[in-house]
GROMACS .gro file of C-alpha atoms in nm:
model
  117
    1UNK     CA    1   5.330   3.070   2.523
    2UNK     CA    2   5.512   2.756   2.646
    3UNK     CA    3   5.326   2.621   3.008
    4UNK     CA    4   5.563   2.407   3.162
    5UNK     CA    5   5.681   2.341   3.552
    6UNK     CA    6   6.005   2.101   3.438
    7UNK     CA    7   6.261   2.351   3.371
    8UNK     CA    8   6.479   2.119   3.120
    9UNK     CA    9   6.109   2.058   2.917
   10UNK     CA   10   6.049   2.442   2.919
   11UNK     CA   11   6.376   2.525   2.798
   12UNK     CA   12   6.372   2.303   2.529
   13UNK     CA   13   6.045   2.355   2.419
   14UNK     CA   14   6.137   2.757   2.407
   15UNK     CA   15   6.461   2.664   2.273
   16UNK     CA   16   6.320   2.452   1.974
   17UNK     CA   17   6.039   2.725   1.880
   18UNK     CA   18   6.289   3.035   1.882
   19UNK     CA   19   6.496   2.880   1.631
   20UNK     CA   20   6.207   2.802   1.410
   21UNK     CA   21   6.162   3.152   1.427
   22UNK     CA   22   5.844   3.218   1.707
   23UNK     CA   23   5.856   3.422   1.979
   24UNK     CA   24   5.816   3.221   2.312
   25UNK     CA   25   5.657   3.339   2.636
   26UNK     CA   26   5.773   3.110   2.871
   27UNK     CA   27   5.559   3.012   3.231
   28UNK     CA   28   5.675   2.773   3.499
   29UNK     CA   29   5.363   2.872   3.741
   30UNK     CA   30   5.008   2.719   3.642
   31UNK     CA   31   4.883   3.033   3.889
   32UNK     CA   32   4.998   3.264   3.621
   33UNK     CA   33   4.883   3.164   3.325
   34UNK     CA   34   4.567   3.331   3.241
   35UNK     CA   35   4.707   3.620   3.343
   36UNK     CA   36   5.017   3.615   3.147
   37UNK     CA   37   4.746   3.483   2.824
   38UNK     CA   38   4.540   3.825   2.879
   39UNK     CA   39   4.867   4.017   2.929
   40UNK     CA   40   5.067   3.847   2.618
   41UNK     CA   41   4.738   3.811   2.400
   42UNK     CA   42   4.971   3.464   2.242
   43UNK     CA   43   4.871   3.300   1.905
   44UNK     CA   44   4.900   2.936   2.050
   45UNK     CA   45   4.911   2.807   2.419
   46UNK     CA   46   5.146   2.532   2.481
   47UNK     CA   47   5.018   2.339   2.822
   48UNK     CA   48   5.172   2.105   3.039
   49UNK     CA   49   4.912   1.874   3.203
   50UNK     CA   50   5.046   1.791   3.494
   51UNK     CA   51   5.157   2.145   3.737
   52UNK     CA   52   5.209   2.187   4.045
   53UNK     CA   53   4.882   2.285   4.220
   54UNK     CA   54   4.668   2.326   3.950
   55UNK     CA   55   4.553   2.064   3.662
   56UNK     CA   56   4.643   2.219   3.282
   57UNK     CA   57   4.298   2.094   3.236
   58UNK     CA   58   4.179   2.321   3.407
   59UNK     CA   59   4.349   2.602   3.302
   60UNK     CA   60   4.236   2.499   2.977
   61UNK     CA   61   3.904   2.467   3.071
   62UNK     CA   62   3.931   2.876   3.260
   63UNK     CA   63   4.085   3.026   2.913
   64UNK     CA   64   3.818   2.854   2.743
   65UNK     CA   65   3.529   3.008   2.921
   66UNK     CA   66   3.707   3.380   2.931
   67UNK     CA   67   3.626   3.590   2.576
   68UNK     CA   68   3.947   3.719   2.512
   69UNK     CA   69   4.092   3.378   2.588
   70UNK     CA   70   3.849   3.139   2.431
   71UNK     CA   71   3.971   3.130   2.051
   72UNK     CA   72   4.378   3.066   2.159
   73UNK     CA   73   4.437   2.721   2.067
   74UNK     CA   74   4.620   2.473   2.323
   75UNK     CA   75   4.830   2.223   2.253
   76UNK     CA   76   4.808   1.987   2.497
   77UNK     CA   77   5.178   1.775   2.598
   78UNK     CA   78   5.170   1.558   2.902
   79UNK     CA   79   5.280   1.227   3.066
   80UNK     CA   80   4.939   1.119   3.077
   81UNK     CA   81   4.901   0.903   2.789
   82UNK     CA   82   4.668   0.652   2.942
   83UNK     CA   83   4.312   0.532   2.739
   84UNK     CA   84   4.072   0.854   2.795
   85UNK     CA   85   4.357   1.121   2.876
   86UNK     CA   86   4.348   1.264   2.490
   87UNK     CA   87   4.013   1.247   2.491
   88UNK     CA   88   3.917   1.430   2.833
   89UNK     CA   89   4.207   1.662   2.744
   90UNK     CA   90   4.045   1.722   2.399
   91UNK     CA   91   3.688   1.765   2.551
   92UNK     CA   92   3.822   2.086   2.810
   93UNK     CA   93   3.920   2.255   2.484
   94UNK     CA   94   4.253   2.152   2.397
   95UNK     CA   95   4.292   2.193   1.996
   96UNK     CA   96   4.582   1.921   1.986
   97UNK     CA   97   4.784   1.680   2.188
   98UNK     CA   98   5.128   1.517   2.215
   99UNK     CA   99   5.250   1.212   2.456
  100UNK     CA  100   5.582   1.277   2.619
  101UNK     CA  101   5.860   1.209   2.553
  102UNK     CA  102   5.799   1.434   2.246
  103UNK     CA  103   6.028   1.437   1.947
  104UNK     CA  104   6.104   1.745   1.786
  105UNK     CA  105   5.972   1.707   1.424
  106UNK     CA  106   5.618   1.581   1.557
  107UNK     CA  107   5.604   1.868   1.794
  108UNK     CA  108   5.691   2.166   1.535
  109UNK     CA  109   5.424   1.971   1.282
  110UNK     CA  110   5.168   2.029   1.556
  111UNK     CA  111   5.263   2.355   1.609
  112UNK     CA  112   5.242   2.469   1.264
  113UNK     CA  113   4.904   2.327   1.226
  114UNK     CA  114   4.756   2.479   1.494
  115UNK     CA  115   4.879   2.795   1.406
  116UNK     CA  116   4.702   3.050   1.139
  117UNK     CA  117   4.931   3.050   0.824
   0.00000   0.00000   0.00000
């Protein structure tokens, strides 16, 4: 499940998992993504920090306390790259987490290794 509000980061994201062979849920809205996680039941969560209204943290935080959500890793990929954000990102639950601008070889690496083989 890709979490993302910038349309042109969603699609790419979506674009650049498909054709490493995933399936991709995508979700602009931050108010529908537990739902869509209980609905989709997804092996990895993909979360933009920074949406509109709500903070991915959290969202990350909310899955994290819910049973059938809790054991979904996140991948965290936001803006916010200052000293602390990784590490307040990492302490809501977040299993990994990428800087943008992201390349695409990083990305698919932390993908893949947050993933069960």
């Amino acid at each position: 499940m890709v979490v993302e509000d910038n349309d042109l980061n969603r699609k790419l994201f979506c674009d650049v998992l498909s054709a490493n062979g995933f399936e991709v849920d995508p979700v602009a809205d931050g108010e529908s993504v537990l739902q869509t996680a209980r609905d989709t039941h997804p092996d990895l969560i993909i979360m933009d920090i920074q949406l509109p209204g709500i903070s991915g943290v959290d969202l990350i935080e909310a899955a994290k306390r819910e049973t059938a959500l809790e054991a979904i890793p996140v991948l965290a990929v936001t803006a916010f790259a200052a000293k602390g954000d990784e590490e307040r990102i990492r302490s809501a639950g977040a299993a990994g987490y990428l800087a943008k601008p992201v390349s695409i070889t990083p990305f698919m690496n932390a993908v893949r290794g947050l993933l069960p083989d």
